[in-house]
Structure formats: C-alpha cells, structure tokens
mmCIF file of C-alpha atoms and ligand atoms in Angstrom:
data_model
loop_
_atom_site.group_PDB
_atom_site.id
_atom_site.type_symbol
_atom_site.label_atom_id
_atom_site.label_comp_id
_atom_site.label_asym_id
_atom_site.label_seq_id
_atom_site.Cartn_x
_atom_site.Cartn_y
_atom_site.Cartn_z
ATOM 1 C CA ASP A 1 -4.291 -20.872 23.611
ATOM 2 C CA ALA A 2 -5.432 -24.437 24.342
ATOM 3 C CA LEU A 3 -7.323 -24.573 21.153
ATOM 4 C CA GLY A 4 -4.032 -24.357 19.097
ATOM 5 C CA PRO A 5 -1.717 -21.899 17.576
ATOM 6 C CA THR A 6 -2.238 -18.395 16.328
ATOM 7 C CA LEU A 7 -2.005 -18.266 12.487
ATOM 8 C CA CYS A 8 -1.342 -15.385 10.415
ATOM 9 C CA ILE A 9 -1.349 -15.114 6.606
ATOM 10 C CA GLY A 10 0.006 -12.631 4.429
ATOM 11 C CA GLU A 11 2.939 -10.924 2.929
ATOM 12 C CA ILE A 12 6.642 -11.541 4.173
ATOM 13 C CA LEU A 13 8.949 -8.741 3.000
ATOM 14 C CA VAL A 14 12.410 -7.327 3.601
ATOM 15 C CA GLU A 15 12.648 -3.741 4.479
ATOM 16 C CA ILE A 16 15.296 -1.484 3.615
ATOM 17 C CA VAL A 17 15.573 1.881 5.134
ATOM 18 C CA ALA A 18 17.087 5.082 4.202
ATOM 19 C CA THR A 19 19.361 6.406 7.173
ATOM 20 C CA MET A 20 18.760 10.073 6.239
ATOM 21 C CA PRO A 21 15.308 11.684 6.345
ATOM 22 C CA GLY A 22 14.076 13.361 3.030
ATOM 23 C CA GLU A 23 12.196 12.974 0.122
ATOM 24 C CA GLY A 24 12.013 9.889 -2.064
ATOM 25 C CA PHE A 25 14.634 7.824 -3.708
ATOM 26 C CA ARG A 26 15.813 9.667 -6.716
ATOM 27 C CA ASN A 27 19.423 10.033 -5.636
ATOM 28 C CA ALA A 28 21.869 7.680 -4.285
ATOM 29 C CA LEU A 29 21.736 7.738 -0.443
ATOM 30 C CA PRO A 30 22.823 5.606 2.497
ATOM 31 C CA LEU A 31 20.396 2.617 3.247
ATOM 32 C CA ILE A 32 20.373 0.097 5.809
ATOM 33 C CA GLY A 33 18.783 -3.505 5.696
ATOM 34 C CA PRO A 34 17.474 -6.022 4.818
ATOM 35 C CA PHE A 35 15.273 -6.233 7.979
ATOM 36 C CA PRO A 36 12.489 -8.881 8.305
ATOM 37 C CA SER A 37 9.294 -7.171 7.665
ATOM 38 C CA GLY A 38 5.661 -7.313 6.298
ATOM 39 C CA ALA A 39 2.834 -6.459 8.741
ATOM 40 C CA PRO A 40 1.540 -10.063 9.106
ATOM 41 C CA ALA A 41 5.246 -11.342 9.767
ATOM 42 C CA ILE A 42 5.802 -8.615 12.288
ATOM 43 C CA PHE A 43 2.555 -9.450 14.157
ATOM 44 C CA ILE A 44 3.322 -13.100 14.082
ATOM 45 C CA ASP A 45 6.930 -12.585 15.362
ATOM 46 C CA GLN A 46 5.846 -10.666 18.315
ATOM 47 C CA CYS A 47 3.223 -13.365 19.201
ATOM 48 C CA GLY A 48 6.019 -15.900 19.106
ATOM 49 C CA ARG A 49 8.534 -13.671 21.007
ATOM 50 C CA ILE A 50 6.117 -13.089 23.855
ATOM 51 C CA GLY A 51 5.553 -16.735 24.526
ATOM 52 C CA GLY A 52 2.341 -17.534 22.406
ATOM 53 C CA GLN A 53 1.992 -20.569 20.015
ATOM 54 C CA ALA A 54 2.377 -18.923 16.509
ATOM 55 C CA ALA A 55 2.515 -19.922 12.905
ATOM 56 C CA MET A 56 3.061 -18.015 9.644
ATOM 57 C CA ILE A 57 1.557 -18.707 6.232
ATOM 58 C CA GLY A 58 2.858 -17.025 3.278
ATOM 59 C CA ALA A 59 5.943 -17.115 0.745
ATOM 60 C CA VAL A 60 9.361 -15.952 0.344
ATOM 61 C CA GLY A 61 11.931 -16.390 -2.561
ATOM 62 C CA ARG A 62 14.866 -18.797 -2.649
ATOM 63 C CA ASP A 63 17.278 -16.009 -1.519
ATOM 64 C CA ASP A 64 18.854 -14.431 1.337
ATOM 65 C CA PHE A 65 16.055 -11.971 1.937
ATOM 66 C CA GLY A 66 13.790 -15.049 2.381
ATOM 67 C CA GLN A 67 16.202 -16.714 4.765
ATOM 68 C CA VAL A 68 16.478 -13.433 6.957
ATOM 69 C CA ASN A 69 12.744 -13.678 7.575
ATOM 70 C CA ILE A 70 12.810 -17.360 8.159
ATOM 71 C CA ASP A 71 15.832 -17.257 10.684
ATOM 72 C CA ARG A 72 14.210 -14.368 12.604
ATOM 73 C CA LEU A 73 10.767 -16.309 12.734
ATOM 74 C CA VAL A 74 12.405 -19.444 13.972
ATOM 75 C CA ARG A 75 14.431 -17.667 16.329
ATOM 76 C CA ASP A 76 11.434 -16.168 17.948
ATOM 77 C CA GLY A 77 9.617 -19.461 18.243
ATOM 78 C CA VAL A 78 7.222 -19.240 15.306
ATOM 79 C CA ASP A 79 6.298 -22.304 13.238
ATOM 80 C CA VAL A 80 7.427 -21.648 9.730
ATOM 81 C CA SER A 81 6.136 -24.838 8.053
ATOM 82 C CA GLY A 82 3.415 -22.901 6.353
ATOM 83 C CA ILE A 83 6.024 -20.471 4.412
ATOM 84 C CA ALA A 84 6.448 -21.737 1.106
ATOM 85 C CA ILE A 85 9.706 -21.123 -0.793
ATOM 86 C CA ASP A 86 9.041 -19.858 -4.397
ATOM 87 C CA PRO A 87 11.603 -21.222 -6.792
ATOM 88 C CA ASP A 88 10.938 -18.554 -9.406
ATOM 89 C CA TYR A 89 10.169 -15.148 -7.756
ATOM 90 C CA PRO A 90 12.453 -13.196 -5.327
ATOM 91 C CA THR A 91 11.311 -12.167 -1.796
ATOM 92 C CA GLY A 92 9.088 -9.227 -1.501
ATOM 93 C CA SER A 93 10.767 -5.951 -0.402
ATOM 94 C CA ALA A 94 9.771 -2.469 0.754
ATOM 95 C CA PHE A 95 12.295 0.552 0.538
ATOM 96 C CA VAL A 96 11.347 3.073 3.115
ATOM 97 C CA ARG A 97 12.530 6.694 3.739
ATOM 98 C CA TYR A 98 11.016 8.967 6.426
ATOM 99 C CA ARG A 99 10.490 12.661 5.431
ATOM 100 C CA GLU A 100 11.188 15.476 8.028
ATOM 101 C CA ASP A 101 7.576 15.496 9.075
ATOM 102 C CA GLY A 102 7.485 11.924 9.932
ATOM 103 C CA SER A 103 5.498 10.678 6.721
ATOM 104 C CA ARG A 104 7.084 8.031 4.598
ATOM 105 C CA ASP A 105 8.071 7.490 0.920
ATOM 106 C CA PHE A 106 8.163 3.794 -0.240
ATOM 107 C CA VAL A 107 9.131 1.745 -3.170
ATOM 108 C CA PHE A 108 7.410 -1.689 -2.949
ATOM 109 C CA ASN A 109 8.103 -4.974 -4.570
ATOM 110 C CA ILE A 110 5.206 -7.012 -3.586
ATOM 111 C CA GLU A 111 2.654 -7.874 -6.167
ATOM 112 C CA ARG A 112 5.379 -9.316 -8.384
ATOM 113 C CA SER A 113 7.329 -11.195 -5.863
ATOM 114 C CA ALA A 114 7.046 -14.287 -3.865
ATOM 115 C CA ALA A 115 5.185 -12.489 -1.143
ATOM 116 C CA ALA A 116 2.150 -12.403 -3.257
ATOM 117 C CA ARG A 117 2.498 -15.920 -4.586
ATOM 118 C CA PHE A 118 1.183 -18.512 -2.152
ATOM 119 C CA GLY A 119 -1.792 -20.850 -1.828
ATOM 120 C CA TRP A 120 -3.413 -23.852 -0.277
ATOM 121 C CA THR A 121 -0.559 -26.654 0.240
ATOM 122 C CA PRO A 122 -0.471 -29.641 2.519
ATOM 123 C CA ALA A 123 1.578 -27.770 5.035
ATOM 124 C CA VAL A 124 -1.107 -25.107 5.148
ATOM 125 C CA ALA A 125 -3.839 -27.598 5.478
ATOM 126 C CA ALA A 126 -2.036 -29.321 8.307
ATOM 127 C CA LEU A 127 -1.850 -25.784 10.216
ATOM 128 C CA ALA A 128 -5.272 -25.249 9.456
ATOM 129 C CA ALA A 129 -6.111 -28.502 11.019
ATOM 130 C CA ARG A 130 -4.775 -27.483 14.436
ATOM 131 C CA ALA A 131 -5.011 -23.651 14.675
ATOM 132 C CA GLY A 132 -7.023 -22.014 17.374
ATOM 133 C CA HIS A 133 -7.032 -18.368 16.107
ATOM 134 C CA LEU A 134 -6.556 -16.518 12.834
ATOM 135 C CA HIS A 135 -5.274 -13.023 12.547
ATOM 136 C CA VAL A 136 -5.820 -11.070 9.301
ATOM 137 C CA MET A 137 -4.115 -7.856 8.347
ATOM 138 C CA GLY A 138 -6.123 -5.847 5.846
ATOM 139 C CA SER A 139 -2.832 -5.458 3.660
ATOM 140 C CA ALA A 140 -2.937 -9.175 2.807
ATOM 141 C CA LEU A 141 -6.328 -8.817 1.156
ATOM 142 C CA SER A 142 -4.690 -7.210 -1.860
ATOM 143 C CA ILE A 143 -2.726 -10.355 -2.529
ATOM 144 C CA SER A 144 -4.764 -12.447 -4.937
ATOM 145 C CA GLY A 145 -3.986 -15.898 -3.725
ATOM 146 C CA ALA A 146 -4.283 -15.068 -0.106
ATOM 147 C CA TRP A 147 -8.131 -14.818 0.024
ATOM 148 C CA GLU A 148 -8.774 -18.444 -0.725
ATOM 149 C CA VAL A 149 -6.380 -19.409 2.078
ATOM 150 C CA ILE A 150 -7.915 -17.043 4.472
ATOM 151 C CA ARG A 151 -11.260 -18.181 3.897
ATOM 152 C CA GLN A 152 -10.635 -21.995 4.217
ATOM 153 C CA VAL A 153 -8.410 -21.496 7.143
ATOM 154 C CA LEU A 154 -11.065 -19.335 8.972
ATOM 155 C CA ALA A 155 -13.914 -21.933 8.340
ATOM 156 C CA GLN A 156 -11.772 -24.647 9.997
ATOM 157 C CA VAL A 157 -10.775 -22.484 12.800
ATOM 158 C CA LYS A 158 -14.387 -21.252 13.529
ATOM 159 C CA ALA A 159 -15.695 -24.864 13.142
ATOM 160 C CA ARG A 160 -13.345 -25.725 16.093
ATOM 161 C CA GLY A 161 -14.596 -22.830 18.264
ATOM 162 C CA GLY A 162 -11.620 -20.723 17.471
ATOM 163 C CA THR A 163 -11.480 -17.072 16.915
ATOM 164 C CA LEU A 164 -10.614 -14.276 14.326
ATOM 165 C CA SER A 165 -8.823 -10.930 14.979
ATOM 166 C CA LEU A 166 -8.600 -8.232 12.100
ATOM 167 C CA ASP A 167 -6.268 -5.131 11.913
ATOM 168 C CA PRO A 168 -7.843 -3.089 9.024
ATOM 169 C CA ASN A 169 -4.134 -1.789 8.287
ATOM 170 C CA LEU A 170 -5.880 0.553 5.732
ATOM 171 C CA ARG A 171 -4.298 0.742 2.375
ATOM 172 C CA LYS A 172 -5.547 2.418 -0.844
ATOM 173 C CA GLU A 173 -6.453 -0.905 -2.426
ATOM 174 C CA LEU A 174 -8.859 -1.697 0.458
ATOM 175 C CA THR A 175 -11.035 1.423 -0.245
ATOM 176 C CA GLN A 176 -10.693 1.625 -4.038
ATOM 177 C CA ASP A 177 -10.888 -2.061 -5.110
ATOM 178 C CA VAL A 178 -14.491 -3.128 -4.840
ATOM 179 C CA GLU A 179 -13.884 -6.887 -4.288
ATOM 180 C CA THR A 180 -11.353 -6.266 -1.685
ATOM 181 C CA ARG A 181 -13.551 -3.906 0.018
ATOM 182 C CA GLU A 182 -16.321 -6.535 0.012
ATOM 183 C CA ARG A 183 -14.151 -9.186 1.440
ATOM 184 C CA PHE A 184 -12.852 -6.730 4.146
ATOM 185 C CA LEU A 185 -16.356 -5.954 5.167
ATOM 186 C CA TRP A 186 -17.294 -9.619 5.187
ATOM 187 C CA LEU A 187 -14.245 -10.321 7.554
ATOM 188 C CA VAL A 188 -15.322 -7.566 9.785
ATOM 189 C CA GLY A 189 -18.642 -9.412 10.334
ATOM 190 C CA GLN A 190 -16.573 -12.515 11.208
ATOM 191 C CA ALA A 191 -14.152 -10.934 13.752
ATOM 192 C CA ASP A 192 -14.149 -11.448 17.348
ATOM 193 C CA LEU A 193 -11.505 -8.790 18.012
ATOM 194 C CA LEU A 194 -10.927 -5.657 15.871
ATOM 195 C CA LEU A 195 -7.707 -3.702 16.125
ATOM 196 C CA PRO A 196 -8.253 -0.460 14.246
ATOM 197 C CA SER A 197 -6.229 2.685 14.516
ATOM 198 C CA GLY A 198 -7.494 6.400 13.592
ATOM 199 C CA GLU A 199 -10.181 6.483 11.075
ATOM 200 C CA GLU A 200 -10.192 2.748 10.410
ATOM 201 C CA LEU A 201 -12.718 2.476 13.185
ATOM 202 C CA GLU A 202 -15.441 4.286 11.258
ATOM 203 C CA ASP A 203 -14.267 3.015 8.076
ATOM 204 C CA ALA A 204 -14.740 -0.634 9.098
ATOM 205 C CA ALA A 205 -18.196 0.205 10.766
ATOM 206 C CA GLY A 206 -19.375 2.136 7.622
ATOM 207 C CA VAL A 207 -20.736 4.684 10.236
ATOM 208 C CA ALA A 208 -19.415 8.220 11.251
ATOM 209 C CA GLY A 209 -18.792 9.059 14.836
ATOM 210 C CA GLU A 210 -16.879 6.942 17.326
ATOM 211 C CA GLU A 211 -19.907 5.884 19.518
ATOM 212 C CA ALA A 212 -22.044 5.006 16.433
ATOM 213 C CA ALA A 213 -19.224 2.958 14.931
ATOM 214 C CA LEU A 214 -18.634 1.111 18.124
ATOM 215 C CA ALA A 215 -22.422 0.325 18.429
ATOM 216 C CA ALA A 216 -22.657 -0.750 14.827
ATOM 217 C CA LEU A 217 -19.634 -3.082 14.989
ATOM 218 C CA PHE A 218 -20.999 -4.796 18.307
ATOM 219 C CA ALA A 219 -24.266 -5.165 16.548
ATOM 220 C CA ARG A 220 -22.448 -7.176 13.921
ATOM 221 C CA GLY A 221 -21.097 -9.597 16.594
ATOM 222 C CA ILE A 222 -17.648 -8.279 17.418
ATOM 223 C CA LYS A 223 -16.819 -8.760 21.169
ATOM 224 C CA GLU A 224 -13.739 -6.608 21.696
ATOM 225 C CA ILE A 225 -12.362 -3.506 19.809
ATOM 226 C CA VAL A 226 -9.175 -1.988 20.636
ATOM 227 C CA LEU A 227 -8.405 1.325 19.214
ATOM 228 C CA LYS A 228 -4.662 2.232 18.611
ATOM 229 C CA ARG A 229 -3.959 6.067 19.180
ATOM 230 C CA GLY A 230 -0.249 6.135 18.597
ATOM 231 C CA GLU A 231 1.408 8.458 21.295
ATOM 232 C CA ALA A 232 -1.971 8.660 22.953
ATOM 233 C CA GLY A 233 -2.140 4.964 23.869
ATOM 234 C CA ALA A 234 -4.769 2.785 23.232
ATOM 235 C CA SER A 235 -8.574 2.027 24.348
ATOM 236 C CA CYS A 236 -10.401 -1.434 24.611
ATOM 237 C CA PHE A 237 -14.198 -1.246 24.196
ATOM 238 C CA LEU A 238 -16.090 -4.319 25.198
ATOM 239 C CA SER A 239 -19.513 -5.391 23.935
ATOM 240 C CA ASP A 240 -20.888 -5.210 27.478
ATOM 241 C CA GLY A 241 -20.210 -1.354 27.447
ATOM 242 C CA ARG A 242 -17.019 -1.370 29.308
ATOM 243 C CA ARG A 243 -14.021 0.924 28.231
ATOM 244 C CA ILE A 244 -10.622 0.623 29.308
ATOM 245 C CA ASP A 245 -7.931 3.059 28.458
ATOM 246 C CA ALA A 246 -4.309 2.671 28.574
ATOM 247 C CA PRO A 247 -1.472 5.429 28.181
ATOM 248 C CA SER A 248 1.509 4.971 26.013
ATOM 249 C CA PHE A 249 4.945 4.870 27.096
ATOM 250 C CA VAL A 250 7.447 7.818 26.725
ATOM 251 C CA VAL A 251 10.135 6.875 24.212
ATOM 252 C CA ASP A 252 12.425 8.368 21.622
ATOM 253 C CA ALA A 253 10.757 7.002 18.563
ATOM 254 C CA VAL A 254 13.581 6.275 16.055
ATOM 255 C CA ASP A 255 11.339 4.202 13.560
ATOM 256 C CA PRO A 256 7.653 3.790 14.577
ATOM 257 C CA THR A 257 6.943 1.380 11.457
ATOM 258 C CA GLY A 258 5.662 -1.817 12.843
ATOM 259 C CA ALA A 259 4.417 -0.322 16.251
ATOM 260 C CA GLY A 260 0.835 -1.340 15.475
ATOM 261 C CA ASP A 261 1.838 -4.768 14.350
ATOM 262 C CA CYS A 262 3.757 -5.300 17.509
ATOM 263 C CA PHE A 263 0.857 -3.787 19.720
ATOM 264 C CA GLY A 264 -1.465 -6.303 18.054
ATOM 265 C CA GLY A 265 0.693 -9.355 18.358
ATOM 266 C CA ALA A 266 1.364 -8.669 22.120
ATOM 267 C CA TYR A 267 -2.204 -7.850 22.875
ATOM 268 C CA LEU A 268 -3.883 -10.848 21.140
ATOM 269 C CA THR A 269 -1.141 -13.274 22.741
ATOM 270 C CA CYS A 270 -1.769 -11.943 26.189
ATOM 271 C CA ARG A 271 -5.486 -12.260 25.746
ATOM 272 C CA ARG A 272 -5.062 -15.743 24.375
ATOM 273 C CA LEU A 273 -3.034 -16.762 27.288
ATOM 274 C CA GLY A 274 -5.956 -15.610 29.645
ATOM 275 C CA GLN A 275 -4.638 -12.100 30.738
ATOM 276 C CA PRO A 276 -7.256 -9.530 31.518
ATOM 277 C CA VAL A 277 -7.758 -6.477 29.051
ATOM 278 C CA GLU A 278 -5.753 -4.149 31.324
ATOM 279 C CA SER A 279 -2.711 -6.089 31.385
ATOM 280 C CA ALA A 280 -2.912 -6.912 27.675
ATOM 281 C CA LEU A 281 -3.081 -3.293 27.013
ATOM 282 C CA ASP A 282 -0.096 -2.598 29.040
ATOM 283 C CA TYR A 283 2.041 -5.213 27.219
ATOM 284 C CA GLY A 284 0.528 -3.982 23.816
ATOM 285 C CA CYS A 285 1.450 -0.400 24.330
ATOM 286 C CA ALA A 286 4.825 -1.496 25.660
ATOM 287 C CA ALA A 287 5.484 -3.724 22.580
ATOM 288 C CA GLY A 288 4.500 -0.848 20.244
ATOM 289 C CA ALA A 289 6.655 1.762 21.879
ATOM 290 C CA ARG A 290 9.684 -0.693 22.474
ATOM 291 C CA ASN A 291 9.531 -1.639 18.753
ATOM 292 C CA ALA A 292 9.516 2.190 17.777
ATOM 293 C CA THR A 293 13.037 2.749 19.739
ATOM 294 C CA LEU A 294 15.036 0.517 17.281
ATOM 295 C CA ARG A 295 15.498 1.031 13.391
ATOM 296 C CA GLY A 296 13.885 -1.874 11.424
ATOM 297 C CA PRO A 297 10.116 -2.786 11.644
ATOM 298 C CA MET A 298 10.436 -5.891 13.812
ATOM 299 C CA GLU A 299 13.793 -5.277 15.575
ATOM 300 C CA GLY A 300 12.115 -4.168 18.797
ATOM 301 C CA ALA A 301 9.675 -7.086 19.233
ATOM 302 C CA GLY A 302 10.073 -7.998 22.849
ATOM 303 C CA THR A 303 10.147 -11.237 24.737
ATOM 304 C CA ARG A 304 8.007 -11.256 27.871
ATOM 305 C CA GLU A 305 11.227 -10.531 30.001
ATOM 306 C CA GLU A 306 12.241 -7.647 27.844
ATOM 307 C CA LEU A 307 8.815 -6.138 27.895
ATOM 308 C CA ASP A 308 8.531 -6.732 31.729
ATOM 309 C CA ALA A 309 11.852 -4.765 32.096
ATOM 310 C CA PHE A 310 10.644 -1.994 29.517
ATOM 311 C CA ILE A 311 7.370 -1.545 31.637
ATOM 312 C CA ALA A 312 9.200 -1.351 34.917
ATOM 313 C CA THR A 313 11.685 1.279 33.703
ATOM 314 C CA THR A 314 9.688 3.319 31.259
ATOM 315 C CA GLN A 315 7.521 6.361 32.040
ATOM 316 C CA ARG A 316 3.884 6.397 31.030
ATOM 317 C CA ARG A 317 2.590 9.551 29.179
ATOM 318 C CA ALA A 318 0.289 11.664 31.247
ATOM 319 C CA SER A 319 -3.223 11.397 29.967
HETATM 320 P P1 LIG B 401 1.302 1.177 12.147
HETATM 321 O O1 LIG B 401 1.779 2.549 11.497
HETATM 322 O O2 LIG B 401 2.386 0.243 12.573
HETATM 323 O O3 LIG B 401 0.281 0.539 11.428
HETATM 324 P P2 LIG B 401 -0.876 1.675 13.900
HETATM 325 O O4 LIG B 401 -1.632 2.887 13.584
HETATM 326 O O5 LIG B 401 -1.583 0.430 13.620
HETATM 327 O O6 LIG B 401 0.612 1.712 13.584
HETATM 328 P P3 LIG B 401 -0.251 3.023 16.528
HETATM 329 O O7 LIG B 401 -1.250 3.442 17.189
HETATM 330 O O8 LIG B 401 0.616 3.965 15.735
HETATM 331 O O9 LIG B 401 -0.788 1.699 15.607
HETATM 332 O O10 LIG B 401 0.780 2.176 17.556
HETATM 333 C C1 LIG B 401 0.355 1.258 18.222
HETATM 334 C C2 LIG B 401 0.617 1.261 19.678
HETATM 335 O O11 LIG B 401 2.003 1.280 19.869
HETATM 336 C C3 LIG B 401 0.123 2.696 20.339
HETATM 337 O O12 LIG B 401 -1.164 2.258 20.912
HETATM 338 C C4 LIG B 401 1.174 3.075 21.422
HETATM 339 O O13 LIG B 401 0.841 2.323 22.617
HETATM 340 C C5 LIG B 401 2.471 2.424 20.735
HETATM 341 N N1 LIG B 401 3.223 3.534 19.984
HETATM 342 C C6 LIG B 401 3.340 3.825 18.614
HETATM 343 N N2 LIG B 401 3.946 4.740 18.428
HETATM 344 C C7 LIG B 401 4.377 5.256 19.679
HETATM 345 C C8 LIG B 401 5.242 6.338 20.006
HETATM 346 N N3 LIG B 401 5.649 7.247 19.301
HETATM 347 N N4 LIG B 401 5.505 6.428 21.328
HETATM 348 C C9 LIG B 401 5.098 5.660 22.192
HETATM 349 N N5 LIG B 401 4.263 4.569 21.998
HETATM 350 C C10 LIG B 401 3.995 4.509 20.693
HETATM 351 MG MG1 LIG B 402 -1.789 -0.326 11.762
#
C-alpha cells in the first residue's frame, strides 16, 4: 500500500446481542454488549489488525458507545482522525437476535443516530489527500451524507492512481430506493475489486447466470471479483479468465455476523500488501471463519499472527 492508507466510509455502530436464540425482542431477555460494529467499521478494523494502513470516516456520539468503537479501532491500528464526534446525537446501535434457523431479527437505530450524520470536514479532506484505496460497503449508501464524501474521496483516490473495492452488502434500501440503486450501479462501474456474496453477483451485474454476470462486470472494467460462499469458501475470478477457489475452514460458528466484512478486510489488505490471490483468499477465509467463532461482530478479527496460527491448526472443509 505504497500509495497511502485504505479508507472506509460508513456507519459505526454498537451491537447488542441476545444470548438466547428465538424470535424478536418482545419480552425481556438476556443481552450482551455493547460490541463495536457496523460493516464498514468491522472491515477497516480487520484491515488494521492484519497490518495494513487503514483509516475510518464516519461519526459516533459523545457517549460510551462511541468510545467503545474508537478505543477498538485505535487498539487495532486504525487512524480515527476522520471519525467525527456528534455533540447532539447518540452513537448508532443494532440489537440482534438469532432465530433457531440461523436467520436474525434486528432493532436498528442508525438513520436517526450519529452514525448517519457525517460529511466533509478538514479531517476528512486530509485523509482523502493521502489515501491509496477506498472501500465502500453498500450499506453506507443509504446514509444521506455519505454519498458526497464517497464521491469526493473516490475522485481524489482515483486521480492519484488509487483503487476502489465494493462489497454490495445488499440491503432492502439498495434494491428499493431508485437513487441509492443508481449510485450503487455507478460505483460498480468504478470498482477495481468487487466482493459480492450469493445473489449479489448477478444483482450487481444486472444479468442472470454466474458466467454472464462475470462477463458483464469485467466488461465494465472490474479487474478482480471475489465471490464469498459462506461455509463453501470463496472464489476469485480475474479479468484474464483465471479462477481460483479456496475452501472454508471448519469452525463452530457461534456468531457469523461480520464474517464477510472480516473476509473483505483481510483479503483486500493482503492484496494491497502484494500477496498473490491464493494467499489472500486463505487469509480472507481464515479471518471470516475465526470471526464467526466469537460472539460480537468484530471480536474475532485476527492479527497476522493469530490468523497464521488459525490457518496452521484449523482443518479446511473438503470440497
Ligand atoms: P455477512 O453475513 O457478514 O455479510 P457475507 O455473505 O458477506 O457475510 P460469507 O460468505 O458469509 O460473507 O462469509 C465470508 C467468508 O467467511 C466465507 O467465504 C468463509 O470463508 C468464511 N465463513 C463465513 N461463515 C463461515 C462458517 N460458518 N464457517 C466457516 N467459514 C465461514
Ligand atoms: Mg456481506
């Protein structure tokens, strides 16, 4: 990452998790938290923790939930100069409960929290002036102030020869709101690396069928597409036609929230540090799997040493 740090822009949240599986939050139940969270924050935390230069742009409230996030990002080596502290609004939050079938119920406080209230500041401008890469999570596109920041940062990063990665992180707003959808599709056309999972590949391409979707995305200028397949691992497709598959690691998944974000942070950082696709996929899969073994969405983000130890001692799933 000789060009400068990886930036990520978007929601910073705390997550509070129900300790008993079941439906919703209509009765009093045991909860554990606050855990630092928000897909963009999890991504950038894993970038810093594995040894990349990383900086976060977003906002928290002037409260302990905000401090939980700042403390964690600082511990993991992330530059927090681009995180604004909103004097009037509390830090965003997400309450999460797993159902017996593994699906999740949520109560969100994002739109009307500090998480959604940030914009262009001198601190953001200073980061934009030296960043080498921008990562965007689709979830950040539903934050009203984020778009202007993303657009301006991206213009500066690209002018410097830097790159963009995009994780569609599909949310209902992305498919339902026309303007958000347009912005998402424009970003797809600007991306160097795309990190979809499941149906996000065909959705981003606007074309049905895996092969046709890949061809359409490469035709738009994307160089590298990494398809995350959960327990089935991940596959990298390169614009020269190469395909590299990686198996997942066998773990007891306690809390799979954040696996995709940790995968992305580890993969992107390894690639920016010059590692080949095969090894970046291995670290990505290890980061995702390791994160799933601990309760809390970024509790399992691993250092280089922790991921090396995980890879050395954990069985890979037979393909
Ligand atoms: P998210 O729900 O965080 O958005 P995602 O859909 O973006 O996740 P996944 O494919 O679920 O991404 O997870 C990313 C990677 O993490 C996978 O490719 C896999 O290597 C690893 N992973 C995720 N879940 C598990 C699991 N239960 N067991 C082992 N590895 C896992
Ligand atoms: Mg995802």
